[in-house]
Coordinates of C-alpha atoms and ligand atoms in Angstrom, one line a residue:
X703 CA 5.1 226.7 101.2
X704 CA 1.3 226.1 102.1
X705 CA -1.1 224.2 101.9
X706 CA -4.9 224.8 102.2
X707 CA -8.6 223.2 101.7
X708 CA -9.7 219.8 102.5
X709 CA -12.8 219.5 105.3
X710 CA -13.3 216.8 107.6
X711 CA -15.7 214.6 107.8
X712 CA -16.5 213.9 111.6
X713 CA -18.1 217.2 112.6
X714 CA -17.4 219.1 116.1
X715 CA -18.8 218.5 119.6
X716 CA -20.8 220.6 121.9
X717 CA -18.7 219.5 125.1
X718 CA -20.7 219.0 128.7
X719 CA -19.4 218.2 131.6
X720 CA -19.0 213.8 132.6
X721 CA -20.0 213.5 136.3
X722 CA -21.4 210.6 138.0
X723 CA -21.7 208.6 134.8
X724 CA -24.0 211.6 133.1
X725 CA -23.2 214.3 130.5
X726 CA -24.3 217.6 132.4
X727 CA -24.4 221.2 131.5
X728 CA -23.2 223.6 134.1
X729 CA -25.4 224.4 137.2
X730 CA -26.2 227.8 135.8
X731 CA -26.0 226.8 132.1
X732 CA -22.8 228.7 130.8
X733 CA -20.6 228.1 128.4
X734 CA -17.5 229.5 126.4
X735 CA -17.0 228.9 122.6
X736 CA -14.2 226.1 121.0
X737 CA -12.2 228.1 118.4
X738 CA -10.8 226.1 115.3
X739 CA -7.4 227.3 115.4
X740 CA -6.6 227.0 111.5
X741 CA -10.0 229.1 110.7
X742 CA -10.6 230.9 113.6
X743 CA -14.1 229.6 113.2
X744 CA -15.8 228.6 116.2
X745 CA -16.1 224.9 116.4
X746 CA -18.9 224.7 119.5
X747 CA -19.6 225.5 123.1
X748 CA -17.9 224.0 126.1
X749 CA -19.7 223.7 129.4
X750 CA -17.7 226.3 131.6
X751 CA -17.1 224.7 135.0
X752 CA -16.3 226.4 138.5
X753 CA -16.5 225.1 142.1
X754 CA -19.4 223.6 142.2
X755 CA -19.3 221.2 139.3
X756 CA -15.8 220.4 140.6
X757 CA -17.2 219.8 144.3
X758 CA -20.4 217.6 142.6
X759 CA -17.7 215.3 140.6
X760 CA -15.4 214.9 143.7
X761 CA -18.0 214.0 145.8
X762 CA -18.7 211.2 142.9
X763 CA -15.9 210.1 142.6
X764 CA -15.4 210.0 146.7
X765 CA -18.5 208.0 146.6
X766 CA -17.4 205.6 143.8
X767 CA -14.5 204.5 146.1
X768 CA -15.9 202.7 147.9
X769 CA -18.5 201.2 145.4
X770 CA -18.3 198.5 142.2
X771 CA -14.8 200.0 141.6
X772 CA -13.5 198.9 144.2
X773 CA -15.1 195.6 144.7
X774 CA -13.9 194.4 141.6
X775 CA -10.9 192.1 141.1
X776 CA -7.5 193.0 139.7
X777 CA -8.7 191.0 136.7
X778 CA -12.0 192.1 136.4
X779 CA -10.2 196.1 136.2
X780 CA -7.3 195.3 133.7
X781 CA -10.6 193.5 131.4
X782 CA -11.9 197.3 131.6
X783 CA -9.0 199.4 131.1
X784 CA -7.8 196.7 128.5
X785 CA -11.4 197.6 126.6
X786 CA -11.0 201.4 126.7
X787 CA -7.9 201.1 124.9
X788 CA -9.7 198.8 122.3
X789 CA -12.5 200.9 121.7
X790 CA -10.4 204.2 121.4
X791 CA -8.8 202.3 118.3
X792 CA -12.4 201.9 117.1
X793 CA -12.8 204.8 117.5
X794 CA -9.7 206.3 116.1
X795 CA -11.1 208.1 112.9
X796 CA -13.2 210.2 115.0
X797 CA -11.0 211.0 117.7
X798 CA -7.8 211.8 115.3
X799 CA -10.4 214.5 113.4
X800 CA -11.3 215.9 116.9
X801 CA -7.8 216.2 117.9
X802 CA -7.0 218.0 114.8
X803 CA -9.5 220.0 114.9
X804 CA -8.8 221.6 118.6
X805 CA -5.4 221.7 118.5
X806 CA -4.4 222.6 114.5
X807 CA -2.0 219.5 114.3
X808 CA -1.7 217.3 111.0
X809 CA -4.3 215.1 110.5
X810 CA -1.7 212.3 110.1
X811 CA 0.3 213.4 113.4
X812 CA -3.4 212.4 115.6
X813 CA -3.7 209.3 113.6
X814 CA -0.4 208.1 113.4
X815 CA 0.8 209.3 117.3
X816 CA -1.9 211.0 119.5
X817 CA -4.8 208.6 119.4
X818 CA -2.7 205.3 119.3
X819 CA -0.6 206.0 121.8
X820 CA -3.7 207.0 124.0
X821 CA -4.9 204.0 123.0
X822 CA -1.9 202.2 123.9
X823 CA -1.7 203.8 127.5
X824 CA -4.3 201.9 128.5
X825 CA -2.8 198.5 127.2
X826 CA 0.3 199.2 128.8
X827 CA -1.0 200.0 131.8
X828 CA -3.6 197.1 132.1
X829 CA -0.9 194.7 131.8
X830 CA 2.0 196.5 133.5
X831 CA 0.1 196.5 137.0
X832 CA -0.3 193.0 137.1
X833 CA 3.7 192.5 137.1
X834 CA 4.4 194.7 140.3
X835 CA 4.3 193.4 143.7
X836 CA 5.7 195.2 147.2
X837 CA 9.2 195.1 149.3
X838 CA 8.6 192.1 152.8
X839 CA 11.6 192.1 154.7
X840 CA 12.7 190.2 157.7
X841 CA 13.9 192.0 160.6
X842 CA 16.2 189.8 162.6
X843 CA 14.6 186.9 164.0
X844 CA 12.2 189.8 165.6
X845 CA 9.7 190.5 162.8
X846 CA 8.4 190.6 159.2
X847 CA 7.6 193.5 157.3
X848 CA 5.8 193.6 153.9
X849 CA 4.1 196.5 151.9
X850 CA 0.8 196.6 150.7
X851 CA 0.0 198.9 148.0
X852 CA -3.4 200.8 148.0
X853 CA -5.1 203.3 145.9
X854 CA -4.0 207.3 146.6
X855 CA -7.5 208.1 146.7
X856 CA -9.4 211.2 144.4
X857 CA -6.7 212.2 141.9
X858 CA -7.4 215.5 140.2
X859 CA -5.8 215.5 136.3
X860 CA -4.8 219.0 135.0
X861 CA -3.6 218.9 131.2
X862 CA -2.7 220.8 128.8
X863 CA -3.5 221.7 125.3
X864 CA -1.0 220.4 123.0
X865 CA -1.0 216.5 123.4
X866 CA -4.7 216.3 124.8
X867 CA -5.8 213.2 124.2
X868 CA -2.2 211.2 124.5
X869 CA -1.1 212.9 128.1
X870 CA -4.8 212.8 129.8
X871 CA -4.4 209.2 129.5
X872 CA -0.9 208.6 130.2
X873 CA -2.6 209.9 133.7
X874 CA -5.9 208.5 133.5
X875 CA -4.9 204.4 132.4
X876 CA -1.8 204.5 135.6
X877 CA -4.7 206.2 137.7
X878 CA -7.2 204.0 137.3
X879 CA -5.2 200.9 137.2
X880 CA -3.8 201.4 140.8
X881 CA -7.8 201.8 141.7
X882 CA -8.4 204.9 141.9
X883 CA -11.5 207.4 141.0
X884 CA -10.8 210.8 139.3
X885 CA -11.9 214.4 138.2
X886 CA -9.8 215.2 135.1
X887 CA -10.0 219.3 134.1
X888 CA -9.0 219.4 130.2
X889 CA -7.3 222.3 128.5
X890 CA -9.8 224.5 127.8
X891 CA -8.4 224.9 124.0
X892 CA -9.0 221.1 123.6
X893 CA -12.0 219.9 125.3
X894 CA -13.3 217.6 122.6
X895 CA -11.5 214.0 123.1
X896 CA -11.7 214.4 126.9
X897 CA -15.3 214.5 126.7
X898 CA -15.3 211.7 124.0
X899 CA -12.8 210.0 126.1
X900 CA -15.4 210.0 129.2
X901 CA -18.3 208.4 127.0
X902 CA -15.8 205.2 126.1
X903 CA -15.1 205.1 129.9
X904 CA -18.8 204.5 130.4
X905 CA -19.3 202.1 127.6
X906 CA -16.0 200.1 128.7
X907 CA -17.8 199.4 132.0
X908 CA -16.1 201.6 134.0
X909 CA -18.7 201.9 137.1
X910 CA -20.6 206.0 137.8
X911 CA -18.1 208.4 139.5
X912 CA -14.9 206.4 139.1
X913 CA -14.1 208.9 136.2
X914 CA -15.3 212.7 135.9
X915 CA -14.6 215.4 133.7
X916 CA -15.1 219.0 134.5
X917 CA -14.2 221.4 131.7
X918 CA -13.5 225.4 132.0
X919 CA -10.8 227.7 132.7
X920 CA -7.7 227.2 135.3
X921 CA -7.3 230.6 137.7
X922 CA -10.3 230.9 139.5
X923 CA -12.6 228.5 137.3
X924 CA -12.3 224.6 137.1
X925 CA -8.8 224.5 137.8
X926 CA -8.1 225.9 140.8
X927 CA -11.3 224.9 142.2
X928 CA -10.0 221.4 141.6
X929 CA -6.5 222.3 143.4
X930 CA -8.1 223.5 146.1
X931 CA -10.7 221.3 147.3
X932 CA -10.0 219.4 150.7
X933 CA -11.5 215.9 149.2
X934 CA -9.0 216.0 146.5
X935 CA -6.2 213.6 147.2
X936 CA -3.4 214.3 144.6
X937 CA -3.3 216.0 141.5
X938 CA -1.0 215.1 138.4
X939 CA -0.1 218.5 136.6
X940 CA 1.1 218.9 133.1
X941 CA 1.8 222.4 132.0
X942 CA 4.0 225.5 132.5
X943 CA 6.0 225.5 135.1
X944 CA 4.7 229.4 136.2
X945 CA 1.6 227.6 136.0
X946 CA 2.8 224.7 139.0
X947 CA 4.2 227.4 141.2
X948 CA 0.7 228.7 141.7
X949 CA -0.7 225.4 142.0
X950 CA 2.1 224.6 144.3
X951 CA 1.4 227.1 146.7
X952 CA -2.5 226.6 146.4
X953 CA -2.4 222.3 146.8
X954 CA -0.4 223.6 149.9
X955 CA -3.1 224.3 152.1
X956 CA -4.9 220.9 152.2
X957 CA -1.2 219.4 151.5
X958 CA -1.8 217.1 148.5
X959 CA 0.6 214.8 146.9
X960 CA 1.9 216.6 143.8
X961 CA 3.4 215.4 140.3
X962 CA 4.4 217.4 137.9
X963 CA 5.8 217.6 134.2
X964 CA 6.8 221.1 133.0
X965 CA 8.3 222.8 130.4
X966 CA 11.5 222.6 128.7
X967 CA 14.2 224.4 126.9
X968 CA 15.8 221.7 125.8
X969 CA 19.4 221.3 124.2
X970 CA 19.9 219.5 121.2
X971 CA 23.9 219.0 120.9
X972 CA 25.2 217.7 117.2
X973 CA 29.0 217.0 117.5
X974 CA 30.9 216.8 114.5
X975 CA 31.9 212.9 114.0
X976 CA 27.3 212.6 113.7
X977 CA 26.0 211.0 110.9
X978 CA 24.6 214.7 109.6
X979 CA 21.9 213.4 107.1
X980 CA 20.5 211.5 110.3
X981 CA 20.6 214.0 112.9
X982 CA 19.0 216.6 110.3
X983 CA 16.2 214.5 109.4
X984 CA 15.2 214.1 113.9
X985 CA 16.3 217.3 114.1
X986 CA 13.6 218.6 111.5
X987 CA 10.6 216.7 113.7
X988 CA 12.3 217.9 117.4
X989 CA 12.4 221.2 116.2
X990 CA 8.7 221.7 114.2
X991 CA 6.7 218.7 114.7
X992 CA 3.4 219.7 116.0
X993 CA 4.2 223.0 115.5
X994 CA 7.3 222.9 118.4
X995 CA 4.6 222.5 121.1
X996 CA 6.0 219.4 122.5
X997 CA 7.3 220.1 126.0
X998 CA 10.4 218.0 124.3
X999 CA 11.4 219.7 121.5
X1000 CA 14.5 220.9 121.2
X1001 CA 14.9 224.3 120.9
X1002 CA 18.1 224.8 121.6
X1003 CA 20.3 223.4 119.0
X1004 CA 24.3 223.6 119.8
X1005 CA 26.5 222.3 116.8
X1006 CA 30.0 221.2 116.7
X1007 CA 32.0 224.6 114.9
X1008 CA 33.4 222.1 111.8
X1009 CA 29.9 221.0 111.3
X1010 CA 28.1 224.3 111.7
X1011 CA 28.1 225.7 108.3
X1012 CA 27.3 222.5 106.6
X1013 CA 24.5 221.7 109.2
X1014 CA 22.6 225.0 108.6
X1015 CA 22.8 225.1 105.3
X1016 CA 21.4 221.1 104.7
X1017 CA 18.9 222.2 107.7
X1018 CA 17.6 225.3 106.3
X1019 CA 17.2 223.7 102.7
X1020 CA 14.9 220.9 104.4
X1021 CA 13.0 223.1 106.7
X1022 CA 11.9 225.1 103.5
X1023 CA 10.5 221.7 102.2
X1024 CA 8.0 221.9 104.8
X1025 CA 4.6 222.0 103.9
X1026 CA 2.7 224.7 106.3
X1027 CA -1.3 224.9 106.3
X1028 CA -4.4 222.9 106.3
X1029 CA -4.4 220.3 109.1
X1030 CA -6.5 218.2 107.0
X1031 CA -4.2 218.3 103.9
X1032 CA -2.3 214.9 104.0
X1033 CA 0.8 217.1 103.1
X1034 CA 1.1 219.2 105.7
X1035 CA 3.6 218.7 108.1
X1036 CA 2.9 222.3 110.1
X1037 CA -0.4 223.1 111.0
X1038 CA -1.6 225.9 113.2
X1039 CA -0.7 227.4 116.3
X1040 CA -3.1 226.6 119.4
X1041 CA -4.6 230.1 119.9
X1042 CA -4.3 234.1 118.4
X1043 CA -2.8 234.1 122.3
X1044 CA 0.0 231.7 121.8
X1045 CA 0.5 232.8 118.2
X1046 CA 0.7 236.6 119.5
X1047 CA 3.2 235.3 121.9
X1048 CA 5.4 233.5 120.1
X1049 CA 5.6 236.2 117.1
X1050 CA 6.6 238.3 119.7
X1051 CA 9.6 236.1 120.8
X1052 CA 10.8 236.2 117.1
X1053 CA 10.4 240.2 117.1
X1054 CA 12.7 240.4 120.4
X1055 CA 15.1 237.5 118.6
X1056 CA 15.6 240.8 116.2
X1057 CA 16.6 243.2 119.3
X1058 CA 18.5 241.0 120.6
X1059 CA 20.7 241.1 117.8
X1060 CA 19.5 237.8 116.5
X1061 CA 19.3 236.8 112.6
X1062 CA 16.1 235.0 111.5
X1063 CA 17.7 233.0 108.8
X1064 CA 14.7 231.3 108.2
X1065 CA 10.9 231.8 108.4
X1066 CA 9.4 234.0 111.3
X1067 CA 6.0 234.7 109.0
X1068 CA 3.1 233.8 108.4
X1069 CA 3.0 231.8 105.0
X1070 CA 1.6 233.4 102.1
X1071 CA -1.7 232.5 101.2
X1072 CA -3.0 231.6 104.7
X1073 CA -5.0 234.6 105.7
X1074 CA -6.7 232.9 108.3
X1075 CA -5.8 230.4 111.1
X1076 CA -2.6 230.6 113.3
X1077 CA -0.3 229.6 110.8
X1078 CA 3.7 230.2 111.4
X1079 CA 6.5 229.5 108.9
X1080 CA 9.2 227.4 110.7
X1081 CA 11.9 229.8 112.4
X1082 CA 15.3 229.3 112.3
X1083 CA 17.2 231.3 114.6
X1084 CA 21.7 232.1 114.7
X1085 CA 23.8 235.2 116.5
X1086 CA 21.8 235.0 119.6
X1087 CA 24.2 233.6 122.9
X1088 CA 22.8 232.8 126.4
X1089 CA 22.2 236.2 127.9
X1090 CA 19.2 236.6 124.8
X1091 CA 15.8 235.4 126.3
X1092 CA 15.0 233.8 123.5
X1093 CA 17.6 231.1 124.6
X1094 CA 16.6 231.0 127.8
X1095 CA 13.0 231.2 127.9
X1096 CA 10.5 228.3 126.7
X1097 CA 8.6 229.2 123.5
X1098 CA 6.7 226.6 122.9
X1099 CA 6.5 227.1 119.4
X1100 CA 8.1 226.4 115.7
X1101 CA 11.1 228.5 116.9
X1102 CA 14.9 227.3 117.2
X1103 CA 18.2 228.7 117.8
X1104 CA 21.5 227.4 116.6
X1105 CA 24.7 227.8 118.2
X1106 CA 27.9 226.7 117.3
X1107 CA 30.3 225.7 119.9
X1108 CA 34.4 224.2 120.3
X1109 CA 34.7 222.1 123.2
X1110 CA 32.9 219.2 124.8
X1111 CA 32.8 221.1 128.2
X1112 CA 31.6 224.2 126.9
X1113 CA 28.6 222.4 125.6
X1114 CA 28.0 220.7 128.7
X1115 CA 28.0 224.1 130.4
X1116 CA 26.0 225.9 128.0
X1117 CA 23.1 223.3 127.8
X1118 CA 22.9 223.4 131.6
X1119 CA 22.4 226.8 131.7
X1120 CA 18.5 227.0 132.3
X1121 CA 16.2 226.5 135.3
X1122 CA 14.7 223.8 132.5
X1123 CA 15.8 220.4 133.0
X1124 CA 13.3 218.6 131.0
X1125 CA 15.2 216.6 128.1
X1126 CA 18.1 216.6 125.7
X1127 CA 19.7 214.9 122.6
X1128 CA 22.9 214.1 121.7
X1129 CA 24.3 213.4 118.3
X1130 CA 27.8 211.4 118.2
X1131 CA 29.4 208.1 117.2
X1132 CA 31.6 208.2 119.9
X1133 CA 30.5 205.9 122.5
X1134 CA 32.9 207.6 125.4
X1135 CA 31.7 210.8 124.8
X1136 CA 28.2 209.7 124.7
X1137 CA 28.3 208.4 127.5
X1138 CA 30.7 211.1 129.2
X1139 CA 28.0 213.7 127.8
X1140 CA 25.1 211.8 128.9
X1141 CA 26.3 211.7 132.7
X1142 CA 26.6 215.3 133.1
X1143 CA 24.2 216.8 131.0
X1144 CA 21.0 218.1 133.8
X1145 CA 17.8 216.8 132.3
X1146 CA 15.2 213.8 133.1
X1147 CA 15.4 212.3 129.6
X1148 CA 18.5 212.3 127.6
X1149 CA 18.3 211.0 124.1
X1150 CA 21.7 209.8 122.1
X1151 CA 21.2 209.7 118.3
X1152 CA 17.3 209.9 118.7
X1153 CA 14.2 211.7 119.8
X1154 CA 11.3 210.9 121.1
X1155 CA 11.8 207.2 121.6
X1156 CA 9.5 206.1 124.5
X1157 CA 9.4 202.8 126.3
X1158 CA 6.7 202.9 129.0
X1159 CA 8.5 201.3 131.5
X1160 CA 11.2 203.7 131.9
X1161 CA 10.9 206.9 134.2
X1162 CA 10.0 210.2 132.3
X1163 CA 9.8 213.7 133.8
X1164 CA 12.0 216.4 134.3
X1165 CA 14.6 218.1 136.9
X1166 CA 15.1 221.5 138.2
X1167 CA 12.0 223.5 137.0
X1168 CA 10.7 221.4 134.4
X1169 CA 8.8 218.7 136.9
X1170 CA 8.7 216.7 140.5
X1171 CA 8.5 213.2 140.1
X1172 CA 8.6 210.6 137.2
X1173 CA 6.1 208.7 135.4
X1174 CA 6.1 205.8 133.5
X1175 CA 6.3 202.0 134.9
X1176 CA 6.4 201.6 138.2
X1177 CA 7.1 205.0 138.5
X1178 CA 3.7 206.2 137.4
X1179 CA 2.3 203.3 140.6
X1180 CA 4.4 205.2 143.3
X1181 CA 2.5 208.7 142.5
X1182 CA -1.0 207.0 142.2
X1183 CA -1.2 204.5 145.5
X1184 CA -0.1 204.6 149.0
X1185 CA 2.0 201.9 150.3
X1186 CA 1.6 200.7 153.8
X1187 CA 4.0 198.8 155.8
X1188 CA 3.2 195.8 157.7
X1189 CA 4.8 194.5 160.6
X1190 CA 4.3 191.3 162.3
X1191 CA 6.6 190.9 165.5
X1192 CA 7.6 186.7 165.4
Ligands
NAD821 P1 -0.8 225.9 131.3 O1 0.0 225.8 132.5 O2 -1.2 227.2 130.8 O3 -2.2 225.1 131.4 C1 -2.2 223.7 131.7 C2 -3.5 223.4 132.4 O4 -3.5 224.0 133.7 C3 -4.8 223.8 131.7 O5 -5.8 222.8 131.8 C4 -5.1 225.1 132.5 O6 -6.5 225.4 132.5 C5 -4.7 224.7 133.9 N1 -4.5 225.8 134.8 C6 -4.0 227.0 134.5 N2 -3.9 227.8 135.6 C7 -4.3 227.0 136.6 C8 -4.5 227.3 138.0 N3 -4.2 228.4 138.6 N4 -5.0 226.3 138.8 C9 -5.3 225.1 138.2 N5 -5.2 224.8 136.9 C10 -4.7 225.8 136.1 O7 0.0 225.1 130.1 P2 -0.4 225.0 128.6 O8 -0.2 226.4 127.9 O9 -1.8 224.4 128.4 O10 0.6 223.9 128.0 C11 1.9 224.3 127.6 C12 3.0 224.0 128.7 O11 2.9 222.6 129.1 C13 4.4 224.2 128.2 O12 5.1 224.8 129.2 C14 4.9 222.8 128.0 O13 6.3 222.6 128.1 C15 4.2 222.1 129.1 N6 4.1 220.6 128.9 C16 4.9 219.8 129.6 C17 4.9 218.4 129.3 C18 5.8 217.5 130.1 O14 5.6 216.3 130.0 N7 6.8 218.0 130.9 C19 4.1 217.9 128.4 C20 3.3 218.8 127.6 C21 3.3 220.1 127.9

């Protein structure tokens, strides 16, 4: 089904450049357009950054370093931080219709997850850093040793396009908080809540050059511009992992700390003794909430052979009952795909499910009725095994296989059997095997009888391919400061 028609009421932004505490154009004035991707329309221009804008915002936020930023106390910086959080829930109506508007999502999704949570990243944060202190330890009766933590310096933020707003500041709030100055590069499909974001910096008191922004492209543009300059200290990467290998090999020259969180082809396991009606109702939002492009989803769903028939049938039933179309419609619960790029791509996957021998038991069109915008009927996926690379590779979109399987262990070695490493759920009421399935199961984040549940504190990021290093808590303090030991001989 579809949906189609309402229109927002906060309109688009032109999107410049935030360096030094100033909106700026480029040096030499271009720009690219901002497609609406459930028109096509275009929504404005973006100020298209290279090299040079990156090098003027680095050599702010250098400079800020050692300025007001850094002068101030710990309490004066969590009053700050604790302020941009407040005003991005002033300013929640606004930014929720931006965020919709870039990225094709549900109007209700940005309101009710993407701008909160930003929101709350900054809250978190502010009051987190105040409850971690350093290692001192005693060496014999010889000397003392304690830690002192310090700020990492320039950090360059790369993000991508499909939680814009929610994963620049689950960078940004840890950044700042351990005292840092940055130069964020946006997605260049989602500019607009970046460049909002910047201006509530600036009215939260946040002093010139502590935070930058400096939109445009990634190879060869903004991004690798950013990567590559020597005054950059670290730089915190979300996006593909194809994407971190080149930035890998690029930070390599001048050696900067890296963090990354990559992309997943996550296994979603059901075993039999589940309580179905639950699992099907998660598994409905980590299959096609936001359109499947949430690095989490899981895409790979593996169900317990005496639950597989009734599983697909209940699952296909309710996957029918979702409303595709109009982000703006309160109904919808699929919008539209990022970008006639992405859409093309994940089409394709769909097509080579089909040569691969694969049955599309569900969806795999675009809905009737929606001639425009990069709309995608939810896909459900059987007859495909591990060899088919639409189980092994990440598709980022609406798109799910199911697989039915006999035996705890070949589960286990089935949902292991990716490069990925990123996150995975488990449905069972059997404490011993959740726990058995848990320990063995290669992924950063394992959920059992849930999705998506996030605690702040805990560590999130991924293993193998899917990322280096966690964030979150503490975790999120060791990336952005340098700790220096002490040592006083007695
Ligand atoms: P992408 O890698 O294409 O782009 C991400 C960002 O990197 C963009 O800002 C882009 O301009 C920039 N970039 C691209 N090439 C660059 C280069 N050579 N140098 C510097 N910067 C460069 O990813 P995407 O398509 O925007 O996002 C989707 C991907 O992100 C998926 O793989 C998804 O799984 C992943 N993701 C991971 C997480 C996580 O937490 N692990 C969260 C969200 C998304």
């Amino acid at each position: 089904m579809s949906t189609t028609g309402l229109q927002p009421k906060t309109k688009a932004i032109d999107c410049l450049h935030f360096i030094n505490g100033q909106f700026v154009p480029s040096v030499n004035g271009r720009v690219f357009p901002n497609i609406n991707p459930a028109t096509e329309e275009v929504l404005g221009t973006v100020a298209e950054g290279g090299p040079e804008e990156i090098d003027l915002a680095v050599q702010a936020a250098r400079k800020a370093l050692r300025g007001p930023w850094r002068s101030m106390t710990a309490n004066e910086r969590v009053a700050v931080l604790r302020r941009i959080g407040d005003l991005i829930l002033e300013r929640q109506e606004e930014l929720a219709i931006l965020e919709s508007l870039d990225t094709g999502k549900p109007l209700w999704l940005s309101k009710s997850v993407d701008i909160p949570r930003a929101a709350y990243n900054f809250h978190f944060f502010a009051d987190y850093v105040r409850t971690i202190g350093t290692e001192a330890s005693q060496s014999d009766d010889v000397a003392i040793n304690y830690a002192i933590r310090r700020p990492l310096g320039v950090v360059g933020l790369i993000n991508p396009w499909n939680l814009p707003l929610l994963l620049l500041t689950w960078k940004l709030a840890p950044a700042l908080a351990a005292g840092n100055t940055v130069v964020m590069k946006p997605a260049e499909l989602t500019p607009m809540t970046a460049t909002v974001l910047a201006e509530i910096c600036r009215d939260a008191g946040i002093p010139d050059g502590v935070v930058n922004v400096v939109h445009g492209f990634g190879p060869d543009s903004a991004g690798s511009a950013l990567v590559e300059h020597p005054d950059v200290n670290g730089i915190t990467f979300t996006g593909e992992t194809t994407t971190g290998k080149i930035i890998m090999q690029a930070a390599a020259k001048t050696l900067k700390r890296l963090s990354y969180e990559l992309g997943g082809k996550n296994p979603n396991i059901i075993f039999a003794d589940s309580d179905l009606d639950e699992v099907i109702d998660t598994t409905l939002k980590s299959s096609f909430v936001n359109q499947g492009e949430v690095c989490l989803c899981g895409s790979r769903i593996y169900v317990e052979r005496a639950a597989y028939q009734e599983f697909l049938d209940k699952f296909v039933a309710k996957t029918k009952e979702l409303l595709v179309g109009d982000p703006f419609h309160e109904k919808t619960k699929v919008g539209a795909l990022i970008s006639e790029e992405h859409y093309q791509r994940v089409t394709q996957y769909i097509e080579l499910a089909r040569q691969e021998g694969g049955t599309i038991l569900l969806g795999g069109r675009r809905p009737e009725g929606l001639e425009k915008g990069y709309y995608l009927e939810p896909t459900i996926i059987t007859g495909v095994d591990r060899s088919c690379r639409v189980v092994r590779e990440e598709i980022f979109g609406p798109v799910v296989t199911v697989t039915p399987f006999d035996t705890e262990e070949e589960v286990i070695e089935q949902a292991n059997d990716t490069h990925y490493g990123l996150s995975a759920t488990i449905w069972t009421n059997d404490l011993r095997r959740a726990h058995r399935v848990a320990g063995q199961i290669e992924a950063g984040i394992i959920w059992v009888n849930t999705w998506f549940f996030r605690d702040l504190r805990t560590p999130f990021g991924g293993m193998k391919q899917s990322g280096i290093g966690r964030e979150g808590g503490v975790h999120s303090f060791e990336f952005y400061s340098e700790l220096t030991n002490i040592c006083i001989k007695l």
